[in-house]
Structures are given as structure tokens and as C-alpha cells.
XYZ file of C-alpha atoms in Angstrom:
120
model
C 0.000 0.000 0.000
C 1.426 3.682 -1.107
C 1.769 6.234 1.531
C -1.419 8.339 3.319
C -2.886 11.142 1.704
C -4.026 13.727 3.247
C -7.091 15.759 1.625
C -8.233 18.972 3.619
C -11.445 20.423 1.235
C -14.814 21.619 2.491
C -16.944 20.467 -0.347
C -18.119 17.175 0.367
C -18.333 16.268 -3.539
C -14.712 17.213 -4.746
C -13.597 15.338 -0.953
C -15.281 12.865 -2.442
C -13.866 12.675 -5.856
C -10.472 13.242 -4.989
C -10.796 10.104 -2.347
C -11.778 8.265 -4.895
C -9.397 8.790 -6.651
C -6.592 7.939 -4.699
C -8.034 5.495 -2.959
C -8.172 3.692 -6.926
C -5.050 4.649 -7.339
C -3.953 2.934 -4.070
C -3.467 5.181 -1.967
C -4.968 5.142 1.988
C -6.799 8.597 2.139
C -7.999 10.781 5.272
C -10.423 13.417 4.192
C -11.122 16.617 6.239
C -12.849 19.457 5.997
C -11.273 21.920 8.280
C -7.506 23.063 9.289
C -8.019 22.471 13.015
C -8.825 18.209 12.966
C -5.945 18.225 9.982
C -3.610 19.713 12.573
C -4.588 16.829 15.120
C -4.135 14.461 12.477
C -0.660 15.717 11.495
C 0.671 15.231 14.567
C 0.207 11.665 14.275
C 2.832 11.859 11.382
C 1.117 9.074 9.806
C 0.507 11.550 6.529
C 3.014 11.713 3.487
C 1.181 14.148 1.276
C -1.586 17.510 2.155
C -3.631 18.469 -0.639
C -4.883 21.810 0.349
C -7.945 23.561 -0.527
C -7.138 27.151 -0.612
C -11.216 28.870 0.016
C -11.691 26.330 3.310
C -14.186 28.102 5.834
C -12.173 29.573 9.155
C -8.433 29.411 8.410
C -7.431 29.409 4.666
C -5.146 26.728 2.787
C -2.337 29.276 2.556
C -2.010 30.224 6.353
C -2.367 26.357 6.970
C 0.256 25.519 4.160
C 2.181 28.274 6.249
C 1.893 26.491 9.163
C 2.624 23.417 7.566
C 6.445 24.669 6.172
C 7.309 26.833 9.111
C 6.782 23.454 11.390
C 9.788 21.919 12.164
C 8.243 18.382 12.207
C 6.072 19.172 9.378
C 7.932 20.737 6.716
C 9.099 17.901 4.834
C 5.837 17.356 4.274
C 4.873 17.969 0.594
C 2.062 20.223 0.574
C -0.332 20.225 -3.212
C -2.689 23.185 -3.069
C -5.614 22.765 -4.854
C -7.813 25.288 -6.125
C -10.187 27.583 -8.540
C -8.239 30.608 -7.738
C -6.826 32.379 -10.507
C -3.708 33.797 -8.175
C -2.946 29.556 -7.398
C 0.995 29.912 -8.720
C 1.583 33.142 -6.778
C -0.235 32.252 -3.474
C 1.882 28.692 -4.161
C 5.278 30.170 -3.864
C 4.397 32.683 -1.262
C 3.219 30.274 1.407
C 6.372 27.702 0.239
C 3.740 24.512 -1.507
C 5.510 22.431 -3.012
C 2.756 22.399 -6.124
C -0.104 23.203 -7.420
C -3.481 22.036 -9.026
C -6.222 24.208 -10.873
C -9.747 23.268 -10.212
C -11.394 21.878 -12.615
C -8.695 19.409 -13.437
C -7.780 16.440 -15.940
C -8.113 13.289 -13.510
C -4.942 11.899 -15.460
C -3.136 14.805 -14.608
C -4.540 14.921 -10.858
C -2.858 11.108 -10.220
C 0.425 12.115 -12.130
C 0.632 15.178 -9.466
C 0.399 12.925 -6.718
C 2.767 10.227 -8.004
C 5.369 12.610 -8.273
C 5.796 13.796 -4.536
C 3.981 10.769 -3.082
C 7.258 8.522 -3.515
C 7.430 5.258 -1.381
């Protein structure tokens, strides 16, 4: 079995999708929808890839990707933001993610941006 993934995203139905997706893909998902229970769930350092929603409700995707890289425990962590927002590459490199997807996006192209920083 490949490493856990991560998924922080507040709509149930792209959650959803994007579990299922992995999960097909063989990968063991946990699927959140705020920044608070993905902290908890961070600290149990059983997680070797976030995917980040940037529009979450309460704290944002780029203060928790924030968090994320200025965590000393945390920061190897490769952190995928994922979202609709036409600033995605800027807000990317200003809160240090390590990539980035555009909502809507080509499922190929989803998996292929997994694979390559969810190494075994």
C-alpha cells in the first residue's frame, strides 16, 4: 500500500472525488474538511502528502500551508494546493507549496501530481 494522503477540502463532492481517486489509485486517504482536525491528524505523522484547498471556511489553505512549512516536524511534508483561484501559482510560492493544481482538473493529470511527490 502507497503512503497516506491527506485531503483537507470543504466540499463534500470534490472530498469525495479526490478520495476516490486515490483510494483507486492505491493510496490510503484521510479526508477533512477543516484546518483544526488536519492539525490533530498531522501530529500523528502518519501523513506523506496535504492536498490543500485554498477557500476552506475559518483558516485558509495558505495560512495552513504556512503552518505546515514553518513546522519543524512538518515541513518535509509535501504540501499540493488545490484550487479555482486564478492567483494559485503566486499564493503557491508565497506560502512555500511544493505544487499546485487548478480546479477543474484532468483526472490523469490529478494522479500524475500525486505520483510525483507521493514517492514510497
Amino acid at each position: 500500500m502507497k503512503r497516506k494522503v491527506l485531503i483537507v477540502e470543504d466540499e463534500p463532492v470534490i472530498g469525495e472525488m479526490m478520495s476516490i481517486l486515490l483510494e483507486m489509485g492505491g493510496y490510503k486517504v484521510i479526508s477533512l474538511a477543516d484546518t483544526q482536525s488536519a492539525k490533530r491528524r498531522l501530529l500523528e505523522k502518519e501523513v506523506g502528502l496535504v492536498l490543500l484547498d485554498l477557500a476552506l471556511k475559518g483558516e485558509n489553505g495558505q495560512t495552513m500551508c504556512t503552518y505546515i512549512k514553518n513546522d519543524e516536524h512538518l515541513k518535509h511534508l509535501p504540501v499540493i494546493l488545490v484550487s479555482a483561484n486564478s492567483d494559485l501559482e503566486i499564493i503557491s510560492k508565497d506560502c512555500g507549496a511544493n505544487d499546485h493544481i487548478a480546479k477543474p482538473f484532468d483526472l490523469n493529470y490529478f494522479m500524475d501530481k500525486i505520483k510525483l511527490h507521493c514517492l514510497e
